[in-house]
CSV table of C-alpha atoms in Angstrom, one decimal:
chain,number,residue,atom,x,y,z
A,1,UNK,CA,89.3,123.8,83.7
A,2,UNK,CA,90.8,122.7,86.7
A,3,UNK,CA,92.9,125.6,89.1
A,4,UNK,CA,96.7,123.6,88.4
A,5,UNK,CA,98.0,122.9,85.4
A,6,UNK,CA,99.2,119.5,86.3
A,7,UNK,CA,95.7,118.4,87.7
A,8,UNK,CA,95.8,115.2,85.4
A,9,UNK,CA,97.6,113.1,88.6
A,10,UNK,CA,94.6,113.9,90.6
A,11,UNK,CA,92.8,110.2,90.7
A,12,UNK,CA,90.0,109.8,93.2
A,13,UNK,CA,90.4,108.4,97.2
A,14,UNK,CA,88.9,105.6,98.6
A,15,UNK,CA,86.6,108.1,100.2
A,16,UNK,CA,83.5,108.0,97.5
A,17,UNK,CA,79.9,106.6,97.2
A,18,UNK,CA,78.1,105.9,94.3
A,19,UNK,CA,74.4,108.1,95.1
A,20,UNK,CA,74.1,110.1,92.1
A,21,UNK,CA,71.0,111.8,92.4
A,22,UNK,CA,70.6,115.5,92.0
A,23,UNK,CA,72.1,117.2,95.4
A,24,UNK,CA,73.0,114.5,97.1
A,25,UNK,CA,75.9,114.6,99.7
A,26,UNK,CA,77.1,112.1,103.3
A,27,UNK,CA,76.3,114.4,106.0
A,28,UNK,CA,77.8,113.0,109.5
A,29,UNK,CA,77.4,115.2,112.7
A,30,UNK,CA,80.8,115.2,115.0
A,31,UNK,CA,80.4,116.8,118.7
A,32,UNK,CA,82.0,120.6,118.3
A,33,UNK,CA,85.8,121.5,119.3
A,34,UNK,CA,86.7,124.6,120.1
A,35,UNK,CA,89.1,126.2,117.3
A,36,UNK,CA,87.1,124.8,114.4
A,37,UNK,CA,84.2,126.8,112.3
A,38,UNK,CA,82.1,127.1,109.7
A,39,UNK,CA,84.3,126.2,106.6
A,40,UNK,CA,87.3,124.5,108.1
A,41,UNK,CA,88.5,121.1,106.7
A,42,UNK,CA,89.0,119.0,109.5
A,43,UNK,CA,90.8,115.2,110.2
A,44,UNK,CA,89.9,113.0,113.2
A,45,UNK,CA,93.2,112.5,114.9
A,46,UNK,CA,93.9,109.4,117.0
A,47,UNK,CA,96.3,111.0,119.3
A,48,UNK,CA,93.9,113.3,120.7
A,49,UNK,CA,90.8,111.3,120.2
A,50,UNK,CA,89.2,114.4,118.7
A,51,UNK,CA,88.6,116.0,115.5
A,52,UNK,CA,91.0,119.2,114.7
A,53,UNK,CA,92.0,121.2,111.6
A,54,UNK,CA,93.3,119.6,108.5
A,55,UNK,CA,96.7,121.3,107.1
A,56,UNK,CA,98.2,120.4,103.4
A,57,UNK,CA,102.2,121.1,105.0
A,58,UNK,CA,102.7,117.1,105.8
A,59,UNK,CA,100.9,114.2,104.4
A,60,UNK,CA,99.6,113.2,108.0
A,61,UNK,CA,97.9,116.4,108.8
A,62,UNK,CA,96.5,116.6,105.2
A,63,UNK,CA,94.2,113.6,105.4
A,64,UNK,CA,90.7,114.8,105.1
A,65,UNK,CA,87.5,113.9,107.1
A,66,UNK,CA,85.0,116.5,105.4
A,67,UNK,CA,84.3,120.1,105.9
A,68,UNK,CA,82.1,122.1,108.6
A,69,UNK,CA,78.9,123.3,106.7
A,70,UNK,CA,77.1,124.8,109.8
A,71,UNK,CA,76.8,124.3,113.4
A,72,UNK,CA,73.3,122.7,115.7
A,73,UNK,CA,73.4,125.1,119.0
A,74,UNK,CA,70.9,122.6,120.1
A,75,UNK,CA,72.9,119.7,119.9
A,76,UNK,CA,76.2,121.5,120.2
A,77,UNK,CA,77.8,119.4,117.2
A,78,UNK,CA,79.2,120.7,113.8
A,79,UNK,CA,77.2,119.5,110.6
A,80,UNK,CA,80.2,117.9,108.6
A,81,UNK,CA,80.0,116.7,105.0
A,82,UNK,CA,82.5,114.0,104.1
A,83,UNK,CA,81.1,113.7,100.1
A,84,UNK,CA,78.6,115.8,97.8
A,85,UNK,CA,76.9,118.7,97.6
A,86,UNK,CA,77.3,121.8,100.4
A,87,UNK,CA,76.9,125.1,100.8
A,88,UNK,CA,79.6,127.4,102.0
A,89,UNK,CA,80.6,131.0,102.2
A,90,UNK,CA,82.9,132.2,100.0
A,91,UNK,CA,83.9,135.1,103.0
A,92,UNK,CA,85.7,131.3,104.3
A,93,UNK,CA,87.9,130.6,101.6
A,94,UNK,CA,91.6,132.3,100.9
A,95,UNK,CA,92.3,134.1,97.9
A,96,UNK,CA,95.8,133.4,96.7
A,97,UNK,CA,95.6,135.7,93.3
A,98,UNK,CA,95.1,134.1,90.1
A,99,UNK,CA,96.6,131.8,88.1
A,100,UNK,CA,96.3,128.4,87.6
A,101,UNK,CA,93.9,126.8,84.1
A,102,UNK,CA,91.1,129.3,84.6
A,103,UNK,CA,92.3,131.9,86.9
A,104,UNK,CA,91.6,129.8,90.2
A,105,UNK,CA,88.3,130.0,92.0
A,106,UNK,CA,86.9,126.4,90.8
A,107,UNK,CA,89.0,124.0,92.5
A,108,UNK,CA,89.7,124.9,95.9
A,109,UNK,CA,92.5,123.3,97.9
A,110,UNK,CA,93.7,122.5,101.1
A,111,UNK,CA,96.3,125.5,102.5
A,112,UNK,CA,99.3,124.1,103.6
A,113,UNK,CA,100.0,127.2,105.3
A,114,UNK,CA,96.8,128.6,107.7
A,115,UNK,CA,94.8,125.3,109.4
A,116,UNK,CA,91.5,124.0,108.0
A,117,UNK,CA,91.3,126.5,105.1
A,118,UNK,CA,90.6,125.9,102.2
A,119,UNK,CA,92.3,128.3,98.8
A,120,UNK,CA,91.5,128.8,95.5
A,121,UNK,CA,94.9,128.2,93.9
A,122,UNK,CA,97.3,124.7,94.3
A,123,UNK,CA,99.6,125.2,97.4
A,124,UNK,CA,103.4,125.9,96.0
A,125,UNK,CA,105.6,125.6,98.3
A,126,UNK,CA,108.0,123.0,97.8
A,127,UNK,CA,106.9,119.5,99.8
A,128,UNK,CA,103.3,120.8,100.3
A,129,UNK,CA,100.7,118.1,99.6
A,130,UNK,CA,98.4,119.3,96.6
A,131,UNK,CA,94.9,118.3,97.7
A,132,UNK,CA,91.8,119.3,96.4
A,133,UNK,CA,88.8,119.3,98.2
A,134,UNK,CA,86.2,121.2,97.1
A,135,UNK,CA,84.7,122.0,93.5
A,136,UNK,CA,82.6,125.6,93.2
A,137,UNK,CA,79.5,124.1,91.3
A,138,UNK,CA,76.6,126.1,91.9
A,139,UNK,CA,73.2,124.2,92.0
A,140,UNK,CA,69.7,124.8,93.5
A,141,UNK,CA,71.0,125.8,97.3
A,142,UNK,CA,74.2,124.4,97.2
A,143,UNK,CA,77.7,126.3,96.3
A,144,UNK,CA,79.6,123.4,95.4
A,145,UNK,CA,80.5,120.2,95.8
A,146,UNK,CA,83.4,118.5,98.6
A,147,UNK,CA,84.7,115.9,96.2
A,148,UNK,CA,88.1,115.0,98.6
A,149,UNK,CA,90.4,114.0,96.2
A,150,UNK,CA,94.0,112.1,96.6
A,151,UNK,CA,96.3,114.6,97.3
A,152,UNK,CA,99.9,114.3,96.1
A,153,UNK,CA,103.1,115.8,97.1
A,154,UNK,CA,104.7,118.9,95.5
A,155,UNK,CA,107.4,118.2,93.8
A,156,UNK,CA,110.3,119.1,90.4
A,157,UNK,CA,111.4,116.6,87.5
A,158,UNK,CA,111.7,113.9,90.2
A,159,UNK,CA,108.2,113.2,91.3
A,160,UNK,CA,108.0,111.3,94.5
A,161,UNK,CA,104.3,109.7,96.1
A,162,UNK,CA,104.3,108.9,99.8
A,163,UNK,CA,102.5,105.9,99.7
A,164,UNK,CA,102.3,106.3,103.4
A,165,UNK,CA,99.1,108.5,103.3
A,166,UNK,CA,99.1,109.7,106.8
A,167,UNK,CA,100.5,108.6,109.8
A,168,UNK,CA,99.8,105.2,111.5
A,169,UNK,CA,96.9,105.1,114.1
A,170,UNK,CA,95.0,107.4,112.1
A,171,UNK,CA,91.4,106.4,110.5
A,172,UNK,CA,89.9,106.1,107.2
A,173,UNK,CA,86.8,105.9,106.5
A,174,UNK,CA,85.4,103.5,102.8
A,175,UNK,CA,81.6,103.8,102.1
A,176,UNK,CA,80.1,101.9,99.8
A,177,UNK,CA,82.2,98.1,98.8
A,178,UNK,CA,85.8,97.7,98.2
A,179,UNK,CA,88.8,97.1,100.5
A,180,UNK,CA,90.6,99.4,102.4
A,181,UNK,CA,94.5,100.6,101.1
A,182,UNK,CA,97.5,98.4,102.2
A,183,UNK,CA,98.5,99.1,105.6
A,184,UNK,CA,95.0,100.2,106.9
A,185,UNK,CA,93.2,96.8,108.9
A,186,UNK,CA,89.0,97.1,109.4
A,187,UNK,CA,88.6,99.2,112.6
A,188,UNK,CA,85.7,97.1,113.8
A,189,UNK,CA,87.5,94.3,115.2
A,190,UNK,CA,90.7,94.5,117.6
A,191,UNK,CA,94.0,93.2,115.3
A,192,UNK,CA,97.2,91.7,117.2
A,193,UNK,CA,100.4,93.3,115.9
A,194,UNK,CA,103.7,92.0,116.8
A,195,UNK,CA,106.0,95.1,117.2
A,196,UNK,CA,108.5,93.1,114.9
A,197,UNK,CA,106.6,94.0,111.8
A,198,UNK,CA,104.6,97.1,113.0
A,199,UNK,CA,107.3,99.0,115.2
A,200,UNK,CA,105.9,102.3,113.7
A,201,UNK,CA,102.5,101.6,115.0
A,202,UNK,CA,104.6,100.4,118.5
A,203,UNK,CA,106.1,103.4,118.6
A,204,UNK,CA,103.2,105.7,118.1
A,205,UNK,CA,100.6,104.4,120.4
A,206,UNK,CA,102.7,102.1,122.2
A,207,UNK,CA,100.5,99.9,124.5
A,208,UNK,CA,97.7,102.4,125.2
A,209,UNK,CA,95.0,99.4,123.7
A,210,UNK,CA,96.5,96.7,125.5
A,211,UNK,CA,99.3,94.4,124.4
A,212,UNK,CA,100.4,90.6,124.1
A,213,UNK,CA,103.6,89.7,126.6
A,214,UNK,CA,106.3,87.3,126.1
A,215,UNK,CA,107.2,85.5,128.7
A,216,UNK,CA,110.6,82.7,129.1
A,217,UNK,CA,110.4,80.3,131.6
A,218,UNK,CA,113.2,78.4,132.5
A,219,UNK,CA,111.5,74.9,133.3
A,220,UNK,CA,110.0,73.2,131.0
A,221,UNK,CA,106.0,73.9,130.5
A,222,UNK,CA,103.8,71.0,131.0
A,223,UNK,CA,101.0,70.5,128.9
A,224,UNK,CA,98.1,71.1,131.3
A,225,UNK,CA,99.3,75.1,130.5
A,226,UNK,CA,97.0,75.9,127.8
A,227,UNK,CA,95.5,78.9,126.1
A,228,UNK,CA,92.5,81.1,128.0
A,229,UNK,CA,94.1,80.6,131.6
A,230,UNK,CA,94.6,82.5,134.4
A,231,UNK,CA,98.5,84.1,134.9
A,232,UNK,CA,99.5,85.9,138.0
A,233,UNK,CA,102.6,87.1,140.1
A,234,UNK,CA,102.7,87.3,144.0
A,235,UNK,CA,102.3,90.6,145.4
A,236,UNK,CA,102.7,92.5,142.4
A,237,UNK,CA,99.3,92.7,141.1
A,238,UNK,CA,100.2,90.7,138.0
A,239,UNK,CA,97.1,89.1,136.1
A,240,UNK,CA,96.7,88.3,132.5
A,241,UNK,CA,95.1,85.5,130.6
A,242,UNK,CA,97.7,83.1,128.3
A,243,UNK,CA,97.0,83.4,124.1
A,244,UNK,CA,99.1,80.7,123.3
A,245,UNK,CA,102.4,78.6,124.4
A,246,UNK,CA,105.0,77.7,122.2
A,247,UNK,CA,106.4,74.5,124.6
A,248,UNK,CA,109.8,73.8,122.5
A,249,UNK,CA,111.2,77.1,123.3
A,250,UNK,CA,109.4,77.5,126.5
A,251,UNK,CA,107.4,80.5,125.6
A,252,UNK,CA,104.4,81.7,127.3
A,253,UNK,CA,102.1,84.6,125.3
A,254,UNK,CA,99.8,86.2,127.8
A,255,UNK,CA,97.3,88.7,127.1
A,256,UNK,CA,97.2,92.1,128.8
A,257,UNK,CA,95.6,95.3,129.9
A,258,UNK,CA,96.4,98.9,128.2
A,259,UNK,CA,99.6,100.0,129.9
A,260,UNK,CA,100.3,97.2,132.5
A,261,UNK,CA,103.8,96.5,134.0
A,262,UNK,CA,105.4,93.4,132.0
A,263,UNK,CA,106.3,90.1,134.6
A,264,UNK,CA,108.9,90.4,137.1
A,265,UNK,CA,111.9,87.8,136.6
A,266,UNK,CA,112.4,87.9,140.4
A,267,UNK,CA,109.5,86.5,141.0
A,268,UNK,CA,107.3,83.5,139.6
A,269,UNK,CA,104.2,83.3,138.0
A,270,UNK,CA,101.5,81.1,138.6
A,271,UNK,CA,99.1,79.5,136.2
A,272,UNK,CA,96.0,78.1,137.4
A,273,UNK,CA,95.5,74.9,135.5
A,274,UNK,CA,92.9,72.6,135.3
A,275,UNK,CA,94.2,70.2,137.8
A,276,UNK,CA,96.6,72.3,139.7
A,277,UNK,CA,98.6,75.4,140.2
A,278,UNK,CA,101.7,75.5,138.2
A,279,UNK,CA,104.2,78.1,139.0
A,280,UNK,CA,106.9,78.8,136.4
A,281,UNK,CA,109.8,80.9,136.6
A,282,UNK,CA,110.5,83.9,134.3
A,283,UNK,CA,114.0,84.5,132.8
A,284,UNK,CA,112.9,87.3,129.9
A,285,UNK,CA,109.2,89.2,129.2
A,286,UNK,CA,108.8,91.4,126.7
A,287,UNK,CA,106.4,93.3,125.1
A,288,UNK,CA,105.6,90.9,121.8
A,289,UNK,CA,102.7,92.3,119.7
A,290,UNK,CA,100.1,95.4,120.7
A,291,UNK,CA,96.3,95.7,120.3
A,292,UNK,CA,94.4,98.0,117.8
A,293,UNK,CA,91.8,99.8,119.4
A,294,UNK,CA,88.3,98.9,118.4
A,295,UNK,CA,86.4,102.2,116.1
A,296,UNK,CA,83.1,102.4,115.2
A,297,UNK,CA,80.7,105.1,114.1
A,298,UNK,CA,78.7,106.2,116.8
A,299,UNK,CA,76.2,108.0,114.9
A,300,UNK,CA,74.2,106.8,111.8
A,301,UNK,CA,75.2,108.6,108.3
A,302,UNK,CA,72.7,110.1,106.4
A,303,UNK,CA,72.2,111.2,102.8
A,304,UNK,CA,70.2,114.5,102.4
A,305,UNK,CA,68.1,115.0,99.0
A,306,UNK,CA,68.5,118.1,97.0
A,307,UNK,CA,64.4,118.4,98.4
A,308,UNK,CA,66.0,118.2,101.8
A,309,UNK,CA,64.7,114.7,102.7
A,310,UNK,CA,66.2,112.2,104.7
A,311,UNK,CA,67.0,109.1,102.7
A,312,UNK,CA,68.5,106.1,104.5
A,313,UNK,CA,72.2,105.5,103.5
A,314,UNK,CA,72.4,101.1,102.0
A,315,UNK,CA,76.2,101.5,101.2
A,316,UNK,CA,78.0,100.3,104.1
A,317,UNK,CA,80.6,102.6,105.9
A,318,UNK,CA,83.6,101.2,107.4
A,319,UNK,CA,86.3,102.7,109.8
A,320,UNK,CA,89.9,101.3,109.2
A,321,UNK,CA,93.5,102.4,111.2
A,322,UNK,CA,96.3,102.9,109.6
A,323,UNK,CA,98.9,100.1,111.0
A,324,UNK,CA,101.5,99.9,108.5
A,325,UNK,CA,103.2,103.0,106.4
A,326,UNK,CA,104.2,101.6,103.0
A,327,UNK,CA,107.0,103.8,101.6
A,328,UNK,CA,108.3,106.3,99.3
A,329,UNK,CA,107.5,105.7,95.2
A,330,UNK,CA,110.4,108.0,93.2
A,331,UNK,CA,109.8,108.2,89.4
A,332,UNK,CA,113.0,109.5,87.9
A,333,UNK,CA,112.9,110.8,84.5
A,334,UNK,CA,116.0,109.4,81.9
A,335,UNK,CA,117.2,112.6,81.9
A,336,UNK,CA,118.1,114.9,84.9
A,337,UNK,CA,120.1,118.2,84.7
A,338,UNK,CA,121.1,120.0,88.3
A,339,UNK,CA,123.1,122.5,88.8
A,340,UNK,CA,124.6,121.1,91.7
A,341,UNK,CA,124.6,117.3,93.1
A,342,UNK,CA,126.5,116.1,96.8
A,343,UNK,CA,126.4,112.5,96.9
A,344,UNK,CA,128.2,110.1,98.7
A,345,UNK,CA,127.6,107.2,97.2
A,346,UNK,CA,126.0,106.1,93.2
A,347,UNK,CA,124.5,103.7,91.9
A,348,UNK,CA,125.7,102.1,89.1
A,349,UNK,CA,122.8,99.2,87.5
A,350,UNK,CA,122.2,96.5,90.5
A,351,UNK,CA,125.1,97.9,92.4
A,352,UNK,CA,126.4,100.7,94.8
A,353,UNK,CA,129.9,102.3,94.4
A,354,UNK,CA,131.5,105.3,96.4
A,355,UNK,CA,131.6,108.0,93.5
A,356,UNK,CA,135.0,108.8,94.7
A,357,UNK,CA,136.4,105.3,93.3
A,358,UNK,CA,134.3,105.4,90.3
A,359,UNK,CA,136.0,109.1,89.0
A,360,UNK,CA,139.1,107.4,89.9
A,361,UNK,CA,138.5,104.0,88.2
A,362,UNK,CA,137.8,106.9,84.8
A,363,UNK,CA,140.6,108.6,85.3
A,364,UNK,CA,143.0,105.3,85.4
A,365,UNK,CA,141.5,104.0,82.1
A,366,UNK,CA,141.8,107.7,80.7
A,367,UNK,CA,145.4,107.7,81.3
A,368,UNK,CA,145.9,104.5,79.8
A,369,UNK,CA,144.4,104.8,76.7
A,370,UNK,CA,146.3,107.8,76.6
A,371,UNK,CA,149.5,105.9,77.3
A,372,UNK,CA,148.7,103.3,74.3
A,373,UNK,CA,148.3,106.3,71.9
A,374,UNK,CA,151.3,108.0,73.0
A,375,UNK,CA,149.4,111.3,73.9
């Protein structure tokens, strides 16, 4: 039986293959980082370009890569399994008491208090992310098995799920077919994101993988300016090449480098044309959409028999980013009992009345029902 009572939401992550044969696990090898060991669950995080510990306090920090099995001093890399069967010490996991369906010690979770650990009983503190990772399930060499499961938010009679998943810019990683979650785009390929609809992935990474600018002009743009030329600014260093032009509304979209200064408007721009050198003047530029940076695995993944064999991996293995967070799902039950509620406002069907108004609207029918029945 499983180590919560309440292990029924657990449904499986997009993080699965479909090898079935006796020991089987997807072993990838990731260059070592200082902090991490044997044991830890670790996440690759975008920020820092780098793998670091996995922590079930936020659902950012709990995504899960895989889990360190052992470490080549040759190569200087950690042997990390993202799915199957592994061997681990027990001396690496935390012993929370017991409790749970069968006393703990079968479904291990992600700690949402120490860094990359892995415990023997759900987390319960109150918005920790309930995630297991690893099932004890001793056979031939192996201790267990990582099975990564969705993880899902702690919570009372209100159950929320953060669709969100973790944080945008992270990776995901999909073996075998299927299509990534909503909100994550195929990391393969560079996407254009206009900040409009993706100002949470603006506002993480900014314009660290280069960006698209928007530039007004004030004269009108003739129609020798076309898409792939040449844009530059005198004596500022300005060069980009144009996307697209939207003539009508005398836009110009130019493509540019990671972190380069948008167009002066005190100066003009040039565009070299196929007949001539147009110079434009700029009355507005902006940053209009940002590039995703391109991801892929550097290092093939490889499925180990129980024998200890090398067998080539057929599923394909994608890398996607997370562009887009999608939300908070709330699931209210019909009945809810609190002993204390602040509000300031209620809503009441399709609409949204101040409960102030409401109490008062109650107490003006009260006292005129009252008044009809000579009370």
């Amino acid at each position: 039986m499983p180590s919560c009572s309440n292990s029924s939401n657990i449904q499986s992550s997009v993080n699965s293959i479909s090898v079935t044969q006796g020991g089987s696990r997807l072993l990838v090898s990731v260059p070592y980082s200082a902090g991490l060991t044997l044991g830890h669950v670790i996440r690759y995080d975008v920020a820092s370009t780098g793998y670091t510990a996995s922590k079930a306090n936020l659902p950012d920090t709990s995504e899960v890569f895989g889990v360190i099995e052992s470490h080549d001093t040759a190569t200087n890399q950690f042997n990390v399994v993202m799915y199957g069967s592994v061997s681990l010490s027990p001396a690496k996991f935390a012993d929370m008491g017991s409790g749970g369906g069968s006393g703990g010690n079968d479904i291990y979770f992600l700690s949402g208090t120490t860094s990359g650990v892995l415990q023997n009983l759900a987390p319960t503190n109150l918005d920790h992310i309930i995630k297991p990772v690893y099932q004890a399930s001793p056979h031939g060499s192996y201790t267990g098995v990582i099975v990564n499961y969705l993880g899902y938010r702690i919570g009372g009679e209100i159950q929320s799920t953060f669709l969100n998943g973790e944080t945008v810019g992270n990776l995901q990683t999909l073996v075998g077919s299927g299509d990534f979650e909503t909100g994550v785009v195929d990391a393969s390929i560079s996407h254009e994101l206009p900040i409009a609809d993706y100002p949470e992935f603006y506002a993480q990474l900014g314009t660290a993988y280069g960006y698209i600018e928007k530039i007004t002009v004030s004269e009108a743009i003739a129609g020798s300016v076309v898409p792939n030329q040449t844009v530059t600014q005198t004596t500022s260093g300005y060069s980009g090449k144009i996307t697209s032009v939207d003539y009508p509304n005398k836009y110009i979209y130019i493509l540019r480098t990671a972190g380069a200064t948008l167009a002066s408007t005190s100066k003009q721009i040039s565009i070299a044309t196929a007949s001539a050198i147009v110079k434009l003047t700029p009355t507005a530029a902006v940053v209009y959409a940002v590039q995703t940076p391109v991801v892929n695995l550097s290092q093939p993944l490889t499925v180990y028999g129980k024998s200890g064999e090398n067998l080539t991996v057929t599923q394909r293995v994608k890398v996607g980013i997370k562009v887009k967070p999608l939300g908070i799902q709330v699931s209210v039950p019909t009945k809810v009992t609190a002993a204390s509620l602040t509000a300031t406002t209620i809503a009441i069907g399709a609409g949204e009345s101040d409960v102030e108004t409401i109490l008062d609207d109650f107490e003006t029918r009260i006292a005129a029902i009252e008044s009809r029945l000579r009370m």
